mmCIF file of C-alpha atoms in Angstrom:
data_model
loop_
_atom_site.group_PDB
_atom_site.id
_atom_site.type_symbol
_atom_site.label_atom_id
_atom_site.label_comp_id
_atom_site.label_asym_id
_atom_site.label_seq_id
_atom_site.Cartn_x
_atom_site.Cartn_y
_atom_site.Cartn_z
ATOM 1 C CA MET A 260 -8.841 39.218 -22.505
ATOM 2 C CA GLU A 261 -8.922 36.188 -20.181
ATOM 3 C CA SER A 262 -10.692 36.764 -16.886
ATOM 4 C CA LYS A 263 -8.610 36.367 -13.764
ATOM 5 C CA LYS A 264 -9.125 32.984 -12.118
ATOM 6 C CA LYS A 265 -11.208 33.239 -8.942
ATOM 7 C CA GLN A 266 -9.267 32.634 -5.755
ATOM 8 C CA MET A 267 -10.884 30.184 -3.380
ATOM 9 C CA ARG A 268 -11.762 31.462 0.088
ATOM 10 C CA ILE A 269 -10.256 29.093 2.642
ATOM 11 C CA LEU A 270 -10.801 29.000 6.391
ATOM 12 C CA VAL A 271 -7.745 27.611 8.187
ATOM 13 C CA VAL A 272 -8.393 26.338 11.718
ATOM 14 C CA LEU A 273 -5.098 26.344 13.618
ATOM 15 C CA ALA A 274 -4.940 24.580 16.997
ATOM 16 C CA SER A 275 -2.291 25.972 19.332
ATOM 17 C CA TYR A 276 -0.894 25.148 22.753
ATOM 18 C CA ASN A 277 2.487 26.320 24.048
ATOM 19 C CA GLY A 278 3.694 26.705 20.475
ATOM 20 C CA ALA A 279 5.738 29.900 20.825
ATOM 21 C CA LYS A 280 8.869 28.334 19.355
ATOM 22 C CA TYR A 281 7.319 27.518 15.987
ATOM 23 C CA ILE A 282 3.940 29.184 15.491
ATOM 24 C CA LYS A 283 5.150 32.380 13.779
ATOM 25 C CA GLU A 284 6.913 30.379 11.086
ATOM 26 C CA GLN A 285 3.770 28.324 10.537
ATOM 27 C CA ILE A 286 1.474 31.348 10.354
ATOM 28 C CA ASP A 287 3.809 33.027 7.881
ATOM 29 C CA SER A 288 3.777 29.939 5.665
ATOM 30 C CA ILE A 289 -0.046 29.903 5.664
ATOM 31 C CA LEU A 290 -0.332 33.606 4.884
ATOM 32 C CA ASN A 291 2.093 33.131 1.982
ATOM 33 C CA GLN A 292 -0.110 30.555 0.233
ATOM 34 C CA LYS A 293 -0.442 31.106 -3.511
ATOM 35 C CA GLY A 294 -3.766 31.295 -5.324
ATOM 36 C CA ALA A 295 -5.924 31.297 -2.202
ATOM 37 C CA GLU A 296 -7.703 33.878 -0.069
ATOM 38 C CA VAL A 297 -6.840 32.684 3.442
ATOM 39 C CA HIS A 298 -8.445 33.453 6.796
ATOM 40 C CA ILE A 299 -6.782 31.883 9.869
ATOM 41 C CA VAL A 300 -8.657 31.344 13.111
ATOM 42 C CA VAL A 301 -6.259 30.310 15.889
ATOM 43 C CA PHE A 302 -7.900 28.358 18.688
ATOM 44 C CA ASP A 303 -5.515 28.443 21.629
ATOM 45 C CA ASP A 304 -5.832 25.817 24.355
ATOM 46 C CA VAL A 305 -4.821 28.188 27.206
ATOM 47 C CA SER A 306 -1.105 28.386 26.437
ATOM 48 C CA LYS A 307 1.285 29.255 29.243
ATOM 49 C CA ASP A 308 4.222 30.397 27.095
ATOM 50 C CA GLY A 309 4.469 33.288 24.632
ATOM 51 C CA THR A 310 2.090 31.823 22.036
ATOM 52 C CA LEU A 311 -0.647 34.410 22.580
ATOM 53 C CA ALA A 312 1.790 37.325 22.336
ATOM 54 C CA ILE A 313 3.120 35.997 19.030
ATOM 55 C CA VAL A 314 -0.343 35.504 17.550
ATOM 56 C CA ASN A 315 -1.368 38.961 18.801
ATOM 57 C CA SER A 316 1.634 40.447 16.984
ATOM 58 C CA PHE A 317 -0.382 39.751 13.798
ATOM 59 C CA LYS A 318 -3.421 41.697 15.076
ATOM 60 C CA GLU A 319 -3.127 44.319 12.335
ATOM 61 C CA ASP A 320 -3.582 41.574 9.753
ATOM 62 C CA LYS A 321 -7.310 41.123 9.209
ATOM 63 C CA ARG A 322 -6.705 37.604 7.912
ATOM 64 C CA ILE A 323 -5.988 36.344 11.441
ATOM 65 C CA GLN A 324 -8.320 35.907 14.393
ATOM 66 C CA LEU A 325 -7.451 34.551 17.849
ATOM 67 C CA ILE A 326 -9.879 32.698 20.098
ATOM 68 C CA VAL A 327 -8.701 31.447 23.497
ATOM 69 C CA ASN A 328 -10.631 28.495 24.876
ATOM 70 C CA ASN A 329 -12.417 29.049 28.192
ATOM 71 C CA ARG A 330 -10.751 25.919 29.544
ATOM 72 C CA PRO A 331 -8.089 23.548 28.181
ATOM 73 C CA THR A 332 -9.564 20.840 25.973
ATOM 74 C CA GLY A 333 -6.603 18.587 26.723
ATOM 75 C CA SER A 334 -5.574 17.584 23.207
ATOM 76 C CA ALA A 335 -5.149 18.893 19.697
ATOM 77 C CA ALA A 336 -7.963 16.594 18.525
ATOM 78 C CA ASN A 337 -10.400 18.044 21.062
ATOM 79 C CA ASN A 338 -9.216 21.555 20.231
ATOM 80 C CA PHE A 339 -9.822 21.090 16.484
ATOM 81 C CA PHE A 340 -13.283 19.629 16.966
ATOM 82 C CA GLY A 341 -14.160 22.151 19.647
ATOM 83 C CA ALA A 342 -13.298 24.808 17.065
ATOM 84 C CA ILE A 343 -15.629 23.277 14.465
ATOM 85 C CA LYS A 344 -18.433 23.142 17.025
ATOM 86 C CA PHE A 345 -17.769 26.757 18.081
ATOM 87 C CA LEU A 346 -17.864 28.231 14.589
ATOM 88 C CA ASP A 347 -21.254 29.347 13.364
ATOM 89 C CA LYS A 348 -22.672 27.604 10.292
ATOM 90 C CA ASP A 349 -23.209 30.928 8.525
ATOM 91 C CA PHE A 350 -19.582 31.847 9.200
ATOM 92 C CA ILE A 351 -18.343 28.539 7.764
ATOM 93 C CA SER A 352 -20.583 28.985 4.721
ATOM 94 C CA GLN A 353 -18.711 32.152 3.749
ATOM 95 C CA TYR A 354 -15.787 29.971 2.680
ATOM 96 C CA ASP A 355 -15.297 27.536 -0.169
ATOM 97 C CA PHE A 356 -13.087 25.211 1.853
ATOM 98 C CA VAL A 357 -11.848 24.550 5.391
ATOM 99 C CA SER A 358 -8.430 23.241 6.434
ATOM 100 C CA PHE A 359 -6.777 22.111 9.667
ATOM 101 C CA ALA A 360 -3.308 23.394 10.614
ATOM 102 C CA ASP A 361 -0.889 22.269 13.298
ATOM 103 C CA GLN A 362 1.136 24.938 15.064
ATOM 104 C CA ASP A 363 4.623 23.628 14.330
ATOM 105 C CA ASP A 364 4.692 22.654 10.639
ATOM 106 C CA ILE A 365 5.648 24.670 7.572
ATOM 107 C CA TRP A 366 3.348 24.724 4.551
ATOM 108 C CA LEU A 367 4.869 24.906 1.089
ATOM 109 C CA PRO A 368 3.438 27.848 -0.912
ATOM 110 C CA ASN A 369 1.157 25.806 -3.182
ATOM 111 C CA LYS A 370 -0.366 23.496 -0.534
ATOM 112 C CA LEU A 371 -3.861 24.989 -0.584
ATOM 113 C CA LEU A 372 -3.896 25.708 -4.313
ATOM 114 C CA ALA A 373 -3.031 22.082 -5.115
ATOM 115 C CA ALA A 374 -5.713 20.837 -2.713
ATOM 116 C CA THR A 375 -8.515 23.084 -3.946
ATOM 117 C CA GLU A 376 -7.733 22.421 -7.609
ATOM 118 C CA LYS A 377 -7.883 18.672 -7.023
ATOM 119 C CA LEU A 378 -11.082 18.961 -4.979
ATOM 120 C CA THR A 379 -12.698 21.032 -7.724
ATOM 121 C CA GLU A 380 -11.500 18.881 -10.635
ATOM 122 C CA GLU A 381 -12.591 15.636 -8.973
ATOM 123 C CA ASN A 382 -15.764 17.098 -7.426
ATOM 124 C CA SER A 383 -14.663 15.805 -4.031
ATOM 125 C CA SER A 384 -15.550 16.811 -0.493
ATOM 126 C CA LEU A 385 -12.344 15.796 1.331
ATOM 127 C CA TYR A 386 -8.689 15.973 0.295
ATOM 128 C CA PHE A 387 -5.519 14.652 1.898
ATOM 129 C CA SER A 388 -1.944 14.052 0.809
ATOM 130 C CA ASN A 389 1.495 12.727 1.664
ATOM 131 C CA LEU A 390 3.774 14.663 4.020
ATOM 132 C CA ILE A 391 7.460 15.467 4.293
ATOM 133 C CA LEU A 392 8.722 14.148 7.624
ATOM 134 C CA TRP A 393 11.264 16.663 8.866
ATOM 135 C CA ASN A 394 13.531 15.704 11.759
ATOM 136 C CA GLU A 395 14.493 19.015 13.304
ATOM 137 C CA LYS A 396 17.600 17.638 15.055
ATOM 138 C CA THR A 397 19.179 16.014 12.003
ATOM 139 C CA ASN A 398 17.451 18.129 9.332
ATOM 140 C CA LYS A 399 16.709 14.854 7.554
ATOM 141 C CA LYS A 400 13.615 14.832 5.348
ATOM 142 C CA SER A 401 11.667 11.836 4.072
ATOM 143 C CA ILE A 402 8.222 11.178 2.600
ATOM 144 C CA ILE A 403 5.402 9.777 4.722
ATOM 145 C CA ASN A 404 3.325 7.897 2.178
ATOM 146 C CA LYS A 405 -0.407 8.272 2.794
ATOM 147 C CA SER A 406 -1.533 8.022 -0.832
ATOM 148 C CA TYR A 407 -2.341 4.320 -0.931
ATOM 149 C CA PRO A 408 -5.544 3.459 -2.811
ATOM 150 C CA GLN A 409 -8.690 3.091 -0.776
ATOM 151 C CA LYS A 410 -9.914 -0.342 0.268
ATOM 152 C CA LYS A 411 -13.509 -1.250 1.041
ATOM 153 C CA TYR A 412 -13.234 -1.305 4.835
ATOM 154 C CA ASP A 413 -10.000 0.626 5.471
ATOM 155 C CA TYR A 414 -11.729 3.448 7.345
ATOM 156 C CA LEU A 415 -12.821 1.018 10.063
ATOM 157 C CA PHE A 416 -9.232 0.679 11.265
ATOM 158 C CA GLU A 417 -7.257 3.697 10.048
ATOM 159 C CA GLY A 418 -7.445 7.344 9.119
ATOM 160 C CA GLY A 419 -6.606 8.866 5.761
ATOM 161 C CA SER A 420 -3.545 10.963 6.552
ATOM 162 C CA ALA A 421 -2.377 13.460 9.134
ATOM 163 C CA GLY A 422 -5.172 15.944 9.800
ATOM 164 C CA CYS A 423 -2.930 18.853 8.787
ATOM 165 C CA THR A 424 -3.179 17.665 5.169
ATOM 166 C CA TYR A 425 -6.980 17.674 5.229
ATOM 167 C CA VAL A 426 -8.889 20.234 3.182
ATOM 168 C CA PHE A 427 -12.666 19.883 2.858
ATOM 169 C CA THR A 428 -15.649 21.753 1.525
ATOM 170 C CA SER A 429 -17.607 24.083 3.773
ATOM 171 C CA ASP A 430 -20.690 21.901 3.262
ATOM 172 C CA PHE A 431 -18.728 18.856 4.463
ATOM 173 C CA CYS A 432 -17.570 20.903 7.468
ATOM 174 C CA ILE A 433 -21.139 21.799 8.424
ATOM 175 C CA LYS A 434 -22.267 18.167 8.161
ATOM 176 C CA LEU A 435 -19.257 17.160 10.279
ATOM 177 C CA LYS A 436 -20.203 19.844 12.809
ATOM 178 C CA ASN A 437 -23.725 18.391 13.067
ATOM 179 C CA THR A 438 -22.290 14.958 13.862
ATOM 180 C CA LEU A 439 -19.794 16.292 16.402
ATOM 181 C CA GLU A 440 -22.584 18.024 18.297
ATOM 182 C CA VAL A 441 -24.151 14.639 19.079
ATOM 183 C CA THR A 442 -20.905 12.669 19.582
ATOM 184 C CA ASP A 443 -19.205 12.256 22.972
ATOM 185 C CA TYR A 444 -15.655 12.373 21.594
ATOM 186 C CA GLU A 445 -14.237 14.064 24.722
ATOM 187 C CA ASN A 446 -14.624 10.797 26.691
ATOM 188 C CA TRP A 447 -13.405 8.678 23.777
ATOM 189 C CA LYS A 448 -10.127 6.994 24.723
ATOM 190 C CA PHE A 449 -7.363 7.256 22.101
ATOM 191 C CA PHE A 450 -9.558 9.634 20.101
ATOM 192 C CA SER A 451 -8.058 10.739 16.774
ATOM 193 C CA HIS A 452 -9.561 13.598 14.771
ATOM 194 C CA ASP A 453 -7.616 12.427 11.675
ATOM 195 C CA TRP A 454 -9.311 9.040 11.788
ATOM 196 C CA PHE A 455 -12.732 10.460 12.710
ATOM 197 C CA VAL A 456 -12.856 12.815 9.718
ATOM 198 C CA TYR A 457 -11.880 10.035 7.320
ATOM 199 C CA PHE A 458 -14.373 7.638 8.919
ATOM 200 C CA PHE A 459 -17.135 10.241 8.691
ATOM 201 C CA ALA A 460 -16.368 10.837 5.013
ATOM 202 C CA ARG A 461 -16.283 7.167 4.056
ATOM 203 C CA ALA A 462 -19.277 6.135 6.177
ATOM 204 C CA ASN A 463 -21.338 8.858 4.501
ATOM 205 C CA ASN A 464 -20.113 8.081 0.957
ATOM 206 C CA TYR A 465 -18.318 11.366 0.326
ATOM 207 C CA GLN A 466 -15.961 11.567 -2.636
ATOM 208 C CA ILE A 467 -12.324 11.780 -1.462
ATOM 209 C CA SER A 468 -9.260 13.055 -3.326
ATOM 210 C CA ILE A 469 -5.883 11.543 -2.435
ATOM 211 C CA ASP A 470 -2.737 13.374 -3.544
ATOM 212 C CA ASN A 471 0.584 11.542 -3.880
ATOM 213 C CA ASN A 472 2.425 14.852 -3.614
ATOM 214 C CA ALA A 473 3.582 16.391 -0.321
ATOM 215 C CA PHE A 474 3.185 20.048 0.625
ATOM 216 C CA ILE A 475 3.881 20.091 4.371
ATOM 217 C CA LEU A 476 7.146 20.007 6.289
ATOM 218 C CA TYR A 477 5.881 17.874 9.171
ATOM 219 C CA ARG A 478 8.255 18.850 11.929
ATOM 220 C CA ILE A 479 9.450 16.230 14.421
ATOM 221 C CA HIS A 480 10.840 17.667 17.650
ATOM 222 C CA ASP A 481 11.093 16.781 21.342
ATOM 223 C CA SER A 482 7.700 18.284 22.225
ATOM 224 C CA ASN A 483 5.859 16.648 19.332
ATOM 225 C CA VAL A 484 5.145 13.210 20.780
ATOM 226 C CA HIS A 485 2.313 12.413 18.346
ATOM 227 C CA GLY A 486 4.448 13.423 15.379
ATOM 228 C CA GLN A 487 7.237 11.120 16.464
ATOM 229 C CA LEU A 488 4.836 8.175 16.184
ATOM 230 C CA ASN A 489 4.843 8.693 12.399
ATOM 231 C CA SER A 490 8.550 7.898 12.181
ATOM 232 C CA ASN A 491 10.069 4.420 11.915
ATOM 233 C CA SER A 492 12.239 4.822 15.012
ATOM 234 C CA PHE A 493 12.450 2.208 17.743
ATOM 235 C CA PHE A 494 10.617 4.626 20.046
ATOM 236 C CA ALA A 495 7.756 5.009 17.548
ATOM 237 C CA LEU A 496 7.413 1.268 16.998
ATOM 238 C CA THR A 497 7.382 0.441 20.717
ATOM 239 C CA GLU A 498 4.924 3.244 21.504
ATOM 240 C CA ARG A 499 2.526 2.136 18.763
ATOM 241 C CA LEU A 500 2.692 -1.447 20.016
ATOM 242 C CA LYS A 501 2.053 -0.287 23.576
ATOM 243 C CA MET A 502 -1.031 1.663 22.476
ATOM 244 C CA VAL A 503 -2.414 -1.343 20.592
ATOM 245 C CA ARG A 504 -1.959 -3.577 23.630
ATOM 246 C CA GLN A 505 -3.735 -0.964 25.752
ATOM 247 C CA GLY A 506 -6.724 -1.218 23.430
ATOM 248 C CA TRP A 507 -6.166 1.389 20.682
ATOM 249 C CA TYR A 508 -8.418 -0.424 18.191
ATOM 250 C CA ILE A 509 -10.928 -1.783 20.695
ATOM 251 C CA GLU A 510 -11.468 1.605 22.357
ATOM 252 C CA ASN A 511 -11.884 3.389 19.034
ATOM 253 C CA ILE A 512 -14.330 0.755 17.838
ATOM 254 C CA LYS A 513 -16.532 1.523 20.868
ATOM 255 C CA GLY A 514 -16.938 5.050 19.556
ATOM 256 C CA PHE A 515 -17.109 4.424 15.827
ATOM 257 C CA VAL A 516 -19.650 1.620 16.050
ATOM 258 C CA GLU A 517 -22.198 4.121 17.374
ATOM 259 C CA LEU A 518 -21.954 6.015 14.079
ATOM 260 C CA LEU A 519 -22.889 2.969 12.002
ATOM 261 C CA PRO A 520 -26.312 1.551 11.080
ATOM 262 C CA LYS A 521 -27.620 -1.055 13.531
ATOM 263 C CA VAL A 522 -27.466 -3.688 10.812
ATOM 264 C CA SER A 523 -24.463 -3.434 8.495
ATOM 265 C CA LYS A 524 -21.413 -5.370 7.387
ATOM 266 C CA GLU A 525 -19.224 -2.713 9.014
ATOM 267 C CA ARG A 526 -20.867 -3.210 12.424
ATOM 268 C CA TYR A 527 -20.539 -6.978 11.979
ATOM 269 C CA ILE A 528 -16.798 -6.599 11.368
ATOM 270 C CA TYR A 529 -16.420 -4.411 14.429
ATOM 271 C CA GLU A 530 -18.417 -6.710 16.690
ATOM 272 C CA LEU A 531 -16.441 -9.831 15.763
ATOM 273 C CA TYR A 532 -13.089 -8.031 15.838
ATOM 274 C CA SER A 533 -13.846 -6.857 19.396
ATOM 275 C CA LYS A 534 -15.361 -10.086 20.742
ATOM 276 C CA ASN A 535 -12.292 -12.292 21.304
ATOM 277 C CA VAL A 536 -9.048 -13.439 19.691
ATOM 278 C CA LEU A 537 -10.692 -16.235 17.684
ATOM 279 C CA THR A 538 -13.390 -14.035 16.138
ATOM 280 C CA ARG A 539 -10.773 -11.343 15.511
ATOM 281 C CA PHE A 540 -8.630 -13.904 13.709
ATOM 282 C CA PHE A 541 -11.642 -14.857 11.574
ATOM 283 C CA ILE A 542 -12.227 -11.216 10.556
ATOM 284 C CA LEU A 543 -8.556 -10.781 9.672
ATOM 285 C CA LEU A 544 -8.628 -13.882 7.449
ATOM 286 C CA ARG A 545 -12.048 -13.198 5.930
ATOM 287 C CA TYR A 546 -11.521 -9.550 4.994
ATOM 288 C CA ASN A 547 -7.701 -9.403 5.022
ATOM 289 C CA PHE A 548 -6.316 -6.711 2.679
ATOM 290 C CA SER A 549 -9.650 -4.888 2.392
ATOM 291 C CA LEU A 550 -9.092 -3.667 5.984
ATOM 292 C CA MET A 551 -6.001 -1.540 5.291
ATOM 293 C CA ARG A 552 -4.885 0.565 2.332
ATOM 294 C CA SER A 553 -1.247 -0.530 2.637
ATOM 295 C CA SER A 554 -0.448 -4.259 2.335
ATOM 296 C CA LYS A 555 2.587 -3.810 4.572
ATOM 297 C CA LYS A 556 0.504 -2.047 7.193
ATOM 298 C CA PHE A 557 -2.122 -4.797 7.048
ATOM 299 C CA ILE A 558 0.507 -7.420 7.849
ATOM 300 C CA GLN A 559 1.596 -5.348 10.863
ATOM 301 C CA PHE A 560 -2.056 -4.885 11.805
ATOM 302 C CA PHE A 561 -2.640 -8.639 11.557
ATOM 303 C CA MET A 562 0.304 -9.388 13.844
ATOM 304 C CA VAL A 563 -0.595 -6.882 16.570
ATOM 305 C CA SER A 564 -4.295 -7.795 16.418
ATOM 306 C CA ILE A 565 -3.673 -11.325 17.639
ATOM 307 C CA LEU A 566 -1.705 -10.111 20.653
ATOM 308 C CA PRO A 567 -3.526 -10.037 24.007
ATOM 309 C CA VAL A 568 -5.150 -6.683 24.791
ATOM 310 C CA LYS A 569 -5.013 -5.278 28.330
ATOM 311 C CA LEU A 570 -8.058 -3.061 28.790
ATOM 312 C CA LYS A 571 -8.298 -0.926 31.906
ATOM 313 C CA LYS A 572 -11.608 -1.312 33.706
#
């Protein structure tokens, strides 16, 4: 008789803030994952709506735990990383894998099973995938492609995928926790946890699995400003351009460069990209398509990089 396949134990860190409208549907979709033993820890950023009451309605389910932050962290990125810092290393070690979850998406039933199987088969530490962009108003669905092949220096200027697709080993999580404890990300302008996790993985030579399938309904709605930036709407394009002109890349470089060796090609690229328009132009020509995984995105990156940047002093 064949032995029953062991279910992986997965810790799901869910960041919530005023998510009463959608969070029950998301929690249900996580609890209904196939082939995985799931434990959800909800870190609430001091919600003022009915979020806490909804999460507490699951209190009889031992798979769910609620932790309310002492003070608002101010962003989902800070909430996620505050959660990683809060969790004890021994607690994290009880699990095979860790995953991030937004409060307003819906996970398809095999999301975690597909991720853990790929991580195990490829002996990887970090997994991410494509997403299904779901416009709540129109009910239109389309694929957000994040499965482009890696390029040598892509992590210097972009993340892997949306953080809600990330699944990583508990060992990776503990190493990430160690780095977060000595990183001042709370004062990091334009900070992105999606990008940071990918940067951390690449800078430390972790094996990464990229899935061209999509297992998340990534909901776009009026309150989800960050999510709307992943669409191709006029609003999204103008907002992304505005952020670049306000120093999106330059401000992130200030933080990431501190995580690099004092002498390295990566630091050299950062220093010349940040110095002035001429040195930036040189870096774009010299390293070109090795800076972005998508050729189309690199062309856009090239064009916005030569625009003047207005940094606030």
